[in-house]
Tab-separated table of C-alpha atoms and ligand atoms in Angstrom:
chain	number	residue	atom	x	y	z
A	390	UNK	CA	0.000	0.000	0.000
A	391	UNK	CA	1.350	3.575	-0.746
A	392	UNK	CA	0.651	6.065	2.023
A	393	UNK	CA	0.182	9.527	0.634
A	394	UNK	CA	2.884	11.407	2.382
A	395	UNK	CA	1.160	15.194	2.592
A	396	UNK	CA	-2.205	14.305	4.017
A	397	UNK	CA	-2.993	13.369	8.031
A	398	UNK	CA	-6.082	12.765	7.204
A	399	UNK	CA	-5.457	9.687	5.203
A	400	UNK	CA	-2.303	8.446	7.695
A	401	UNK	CA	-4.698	8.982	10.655
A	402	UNK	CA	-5.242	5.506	12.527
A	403	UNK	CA	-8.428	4.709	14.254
A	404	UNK	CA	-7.259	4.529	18.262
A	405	UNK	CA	-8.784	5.280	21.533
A	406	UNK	CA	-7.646	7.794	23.879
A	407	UNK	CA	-9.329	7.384	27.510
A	408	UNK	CA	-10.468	11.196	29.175
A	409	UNK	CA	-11.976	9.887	32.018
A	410	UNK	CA	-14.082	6.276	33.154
A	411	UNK	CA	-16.865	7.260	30.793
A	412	UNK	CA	-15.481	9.561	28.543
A	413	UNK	CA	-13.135	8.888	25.173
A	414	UNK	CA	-11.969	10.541	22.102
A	415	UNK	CA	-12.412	8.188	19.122
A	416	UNK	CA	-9.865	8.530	16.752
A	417	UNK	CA	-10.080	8.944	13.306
A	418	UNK	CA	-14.168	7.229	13.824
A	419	UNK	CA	-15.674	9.276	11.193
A	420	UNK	CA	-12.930	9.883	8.967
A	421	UNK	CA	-14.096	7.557	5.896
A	422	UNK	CA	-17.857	8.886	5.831
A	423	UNK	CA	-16.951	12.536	6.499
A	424	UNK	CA	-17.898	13.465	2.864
A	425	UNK	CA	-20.927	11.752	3.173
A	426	UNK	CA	-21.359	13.902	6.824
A	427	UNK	CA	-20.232	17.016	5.131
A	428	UNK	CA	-23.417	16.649	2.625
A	429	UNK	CA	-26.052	16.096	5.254
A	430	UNK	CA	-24.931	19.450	7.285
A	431	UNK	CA	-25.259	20.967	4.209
A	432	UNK	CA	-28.805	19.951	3.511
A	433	UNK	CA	-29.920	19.990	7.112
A	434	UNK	CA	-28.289	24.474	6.772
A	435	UNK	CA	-30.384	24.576	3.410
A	436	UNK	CA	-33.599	24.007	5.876
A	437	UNK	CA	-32.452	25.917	8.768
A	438	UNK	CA	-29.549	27.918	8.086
A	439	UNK	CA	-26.215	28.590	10.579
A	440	UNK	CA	-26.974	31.571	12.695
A	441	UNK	CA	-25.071	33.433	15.571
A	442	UNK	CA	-26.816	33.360	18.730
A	443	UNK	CA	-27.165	35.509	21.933
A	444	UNK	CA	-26.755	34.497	25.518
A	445	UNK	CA	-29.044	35.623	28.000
A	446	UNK	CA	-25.968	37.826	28.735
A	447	UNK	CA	-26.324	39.571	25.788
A	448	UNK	CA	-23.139	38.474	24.069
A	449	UNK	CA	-23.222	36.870	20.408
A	450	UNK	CA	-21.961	33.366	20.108
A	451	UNK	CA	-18.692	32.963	17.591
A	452	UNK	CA	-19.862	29.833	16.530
A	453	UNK	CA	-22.528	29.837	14.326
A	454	UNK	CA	-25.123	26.696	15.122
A	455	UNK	CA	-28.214	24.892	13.772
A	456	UNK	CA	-29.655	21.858	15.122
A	457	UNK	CA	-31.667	19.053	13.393
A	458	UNK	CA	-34.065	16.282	15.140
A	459	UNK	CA	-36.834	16.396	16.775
A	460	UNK	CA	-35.435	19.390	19.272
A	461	UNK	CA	-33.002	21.956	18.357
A	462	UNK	CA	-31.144	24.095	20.881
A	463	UNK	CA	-30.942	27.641	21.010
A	464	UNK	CA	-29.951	30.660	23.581
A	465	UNK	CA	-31.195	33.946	23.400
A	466	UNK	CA	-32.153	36.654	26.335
A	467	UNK	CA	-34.525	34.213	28.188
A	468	UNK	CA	-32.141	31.634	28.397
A	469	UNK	CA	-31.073	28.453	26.829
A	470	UNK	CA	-33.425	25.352	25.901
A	471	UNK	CA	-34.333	22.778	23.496
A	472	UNK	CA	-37.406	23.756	21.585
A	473	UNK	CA	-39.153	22.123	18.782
A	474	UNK	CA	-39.674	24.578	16.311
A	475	UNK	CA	-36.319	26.724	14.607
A	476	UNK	CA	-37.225	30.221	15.957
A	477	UNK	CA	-35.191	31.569	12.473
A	478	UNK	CA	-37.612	29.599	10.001
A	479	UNK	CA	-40.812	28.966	12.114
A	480	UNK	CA	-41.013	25.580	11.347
A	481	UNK	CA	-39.585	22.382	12.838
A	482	UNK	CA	-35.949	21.306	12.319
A	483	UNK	CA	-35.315	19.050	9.584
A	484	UNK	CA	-35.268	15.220	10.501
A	485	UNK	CA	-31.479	13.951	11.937
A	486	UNK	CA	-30.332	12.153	8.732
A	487	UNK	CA	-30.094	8.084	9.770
A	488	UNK	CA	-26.390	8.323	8.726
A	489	UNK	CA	-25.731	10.962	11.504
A	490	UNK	CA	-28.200	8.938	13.854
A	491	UNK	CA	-26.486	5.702	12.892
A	492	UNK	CA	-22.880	7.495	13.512
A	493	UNK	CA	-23.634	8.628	16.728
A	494	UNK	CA	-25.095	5.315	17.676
A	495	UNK	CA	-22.298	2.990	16.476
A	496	UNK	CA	-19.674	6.119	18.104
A	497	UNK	CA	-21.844	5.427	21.249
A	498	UNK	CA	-21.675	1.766	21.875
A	499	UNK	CA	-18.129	1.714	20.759
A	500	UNK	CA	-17.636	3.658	24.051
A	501	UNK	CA	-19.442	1.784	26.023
A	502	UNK	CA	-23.193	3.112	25.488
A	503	UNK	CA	-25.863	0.661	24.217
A	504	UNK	CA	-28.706	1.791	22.652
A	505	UNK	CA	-28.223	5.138	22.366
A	506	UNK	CA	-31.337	7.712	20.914
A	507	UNK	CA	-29.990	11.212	20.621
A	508	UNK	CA	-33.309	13.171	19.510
A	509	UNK	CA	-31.124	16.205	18.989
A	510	UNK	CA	-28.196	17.259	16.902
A	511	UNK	CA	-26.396	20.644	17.536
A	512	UNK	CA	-24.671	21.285	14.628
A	513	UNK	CA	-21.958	24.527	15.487
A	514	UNK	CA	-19.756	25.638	12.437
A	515	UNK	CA	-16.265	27.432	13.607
A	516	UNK	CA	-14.144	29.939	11.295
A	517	UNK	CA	-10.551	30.878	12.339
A	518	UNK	CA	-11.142	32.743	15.508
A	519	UNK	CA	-14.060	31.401	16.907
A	520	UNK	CA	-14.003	29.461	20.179
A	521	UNK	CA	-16.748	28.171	22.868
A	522	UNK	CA	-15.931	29.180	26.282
A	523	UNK	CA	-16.164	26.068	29.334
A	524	UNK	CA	-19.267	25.161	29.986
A	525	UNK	CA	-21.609	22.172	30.940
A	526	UNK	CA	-24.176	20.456	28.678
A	527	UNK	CA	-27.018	20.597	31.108
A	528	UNK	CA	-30.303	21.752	29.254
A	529	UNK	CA	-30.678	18.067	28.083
A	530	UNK	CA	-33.728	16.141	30.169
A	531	UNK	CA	-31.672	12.951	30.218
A	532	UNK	CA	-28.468	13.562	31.748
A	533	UNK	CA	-28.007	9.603	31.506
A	534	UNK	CA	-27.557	9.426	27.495
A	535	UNK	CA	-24.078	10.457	26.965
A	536	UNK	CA	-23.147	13.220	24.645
A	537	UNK	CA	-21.568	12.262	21.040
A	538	UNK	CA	-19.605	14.836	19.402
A	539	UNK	CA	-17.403	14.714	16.234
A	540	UNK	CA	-15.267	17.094	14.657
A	541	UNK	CA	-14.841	17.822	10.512
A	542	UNK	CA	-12.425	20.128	8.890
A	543	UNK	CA	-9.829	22.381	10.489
A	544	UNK	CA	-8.478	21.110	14.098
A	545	UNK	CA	-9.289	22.467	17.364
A	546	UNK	CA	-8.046	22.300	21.149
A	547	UNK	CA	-11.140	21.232	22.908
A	548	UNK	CA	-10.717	21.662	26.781
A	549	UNK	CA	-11.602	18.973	29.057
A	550	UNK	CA	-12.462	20.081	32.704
A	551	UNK	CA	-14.466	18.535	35.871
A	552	UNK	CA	-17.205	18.945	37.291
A	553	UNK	CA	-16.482	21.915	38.665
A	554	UNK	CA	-15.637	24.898	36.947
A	555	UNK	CA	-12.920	25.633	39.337
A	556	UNK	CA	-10.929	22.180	38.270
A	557	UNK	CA	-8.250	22.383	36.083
A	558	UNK	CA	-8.944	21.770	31.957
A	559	UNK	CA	-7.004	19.057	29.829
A	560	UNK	CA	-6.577	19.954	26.425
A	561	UNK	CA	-7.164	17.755	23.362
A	562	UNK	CA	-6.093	17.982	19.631
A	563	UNK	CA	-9.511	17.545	17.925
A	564	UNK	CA	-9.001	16.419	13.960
A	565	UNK	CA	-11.491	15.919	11.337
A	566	UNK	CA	-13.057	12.588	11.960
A	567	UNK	CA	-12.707	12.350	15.482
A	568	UNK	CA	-15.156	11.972	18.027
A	569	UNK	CA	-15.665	12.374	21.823
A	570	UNK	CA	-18.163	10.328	24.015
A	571	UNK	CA	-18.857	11.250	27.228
A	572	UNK	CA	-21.511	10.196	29.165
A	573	UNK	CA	-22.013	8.402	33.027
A	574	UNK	CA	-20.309	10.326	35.442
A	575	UNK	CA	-18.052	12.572	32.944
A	576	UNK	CA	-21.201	13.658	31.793
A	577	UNK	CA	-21.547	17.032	33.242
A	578	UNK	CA	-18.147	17.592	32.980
A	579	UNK	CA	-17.346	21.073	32.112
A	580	UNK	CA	-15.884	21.323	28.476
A	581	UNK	CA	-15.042	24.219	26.053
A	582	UNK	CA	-13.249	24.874	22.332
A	583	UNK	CA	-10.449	27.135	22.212
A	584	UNK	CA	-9.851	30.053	19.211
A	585	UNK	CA	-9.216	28.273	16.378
A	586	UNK	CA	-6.031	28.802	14.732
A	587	UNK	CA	-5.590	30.493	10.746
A	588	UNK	CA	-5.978	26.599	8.791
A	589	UNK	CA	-7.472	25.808	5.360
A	590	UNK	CA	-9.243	21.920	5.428
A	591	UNK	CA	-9.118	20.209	1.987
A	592	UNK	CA	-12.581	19.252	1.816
A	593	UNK	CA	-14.113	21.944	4.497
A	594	UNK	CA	-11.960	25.299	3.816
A	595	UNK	CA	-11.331	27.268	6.591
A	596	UNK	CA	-14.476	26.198	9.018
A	597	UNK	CA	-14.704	23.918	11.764
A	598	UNK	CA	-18.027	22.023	12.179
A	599	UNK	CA	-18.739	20.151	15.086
A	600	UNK	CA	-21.825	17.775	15.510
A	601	UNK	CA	-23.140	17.044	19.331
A	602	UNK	CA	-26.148	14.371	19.855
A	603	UNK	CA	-27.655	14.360	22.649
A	604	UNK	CA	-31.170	13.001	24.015
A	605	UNK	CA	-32.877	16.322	25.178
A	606	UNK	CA	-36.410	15.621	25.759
B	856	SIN	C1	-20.048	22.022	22.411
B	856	SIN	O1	-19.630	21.865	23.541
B	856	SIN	O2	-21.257	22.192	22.181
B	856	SIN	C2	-19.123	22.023	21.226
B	856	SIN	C3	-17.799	21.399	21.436
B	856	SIN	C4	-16.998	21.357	20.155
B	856	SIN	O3	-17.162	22.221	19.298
B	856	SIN	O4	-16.177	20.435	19.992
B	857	FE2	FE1	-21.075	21.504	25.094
């Protein structure tokens, strides 16, 4: 077999790194459908586009996010939630794609989780610059389901805390195709992106995207 000798992408291995007793960054797990991946986010923004939201502190998100399922998430002056209905557009959020739903499922049980259902899928799109400061996914009704979340395009350092805010971060490389499960008692572990450096992906440009499933309702 010849190796191409310019691309990580193609020379990354599928491994597991371990973050905590429920929590683990899949290497490389999406990295031969991420084309396929790339084409769903782009139908799912054709519904309900990217758009940069507010928290209830007034401040505009640098990631720009959509959701699709059966809930979508958004922040805005009263808070954050999971609501059913994409405030931008009116109507509902388009339907998860199976091949997202059947990523996140296989990413799930590979770490551990059987039978995972995520009824939601945040999808957040990062340009050079952007970041998402610590916090903890807690808006989600069933804090048992763990949280699936895989990375396309240019990397990012994704910070890794505990529980409280207070404890000190870890910081992991995040590549295209990877993805992070955590779930159990990492779940409410606080977590947040750093900005992302100048990069140019060869299939995404210069843009992060970042998928999270979650069950919500
Ligand atoms: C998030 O915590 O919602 C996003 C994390 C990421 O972009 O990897
Ligand atoms: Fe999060």
């Amino acid at each position: 077999m010849t190796l191409p000798l310019f691309d990580d992408d193609a020379l990354a291995e599928p491994s597991t790194e371990v973050l905590g007793p429920a929590a683990f960054v899949l290497r490389a797990f999406a990295l031969n459908q991420a084309s396929d991946l790339l084409h769903e986010i782009e139908g799912v923004a054709n519904i309900s586009p990217h758009r940069h939201m507010t928290t209830p502190g007034g401040h505009t998100m640098s990631a720009a996010m959509t959701s699709c399922g059966q809930l979508g998430w958004v922040s805005d002056a009263r808070g954050y939630r999971y609501v059913a209905v994409d405030p931008l557009t009116g109507k509902a959020w388009p339907a998860m794609p199976d091949r997202l739903r059947n990523l996140a499922q296989e990413a799930a049980a590979s770490a551990g989780f059987a039978d995972f259902r995520p009824d939601t899928c945040l999808i957040n799109r990062y340009l050079p610059g952007d970041r998402m400061s610590l916090h903890q996914d807690k808006n989600e009704s069933n804090l048992n389901a763990p949280i699936v979340s895989v990375s396309l395009g240019i990397p990012a350092t994704f910070l890794f805390g505990g529980i409280e805010r207070s404890e000190p971060t870890r910081r992991v490389q995040l590549r295209h195709g990877d993805v992070v499960v955590w779930g159990g008692e990492d779940r409410l572990r606080f977590h947040g992106i750093l900005p992302l450096k100048p990069d140019d992906h060869r299939l995404v440009g210069p843009r992060r995207f970042n998928l999270t499933f979650r069950c919500a309702g």
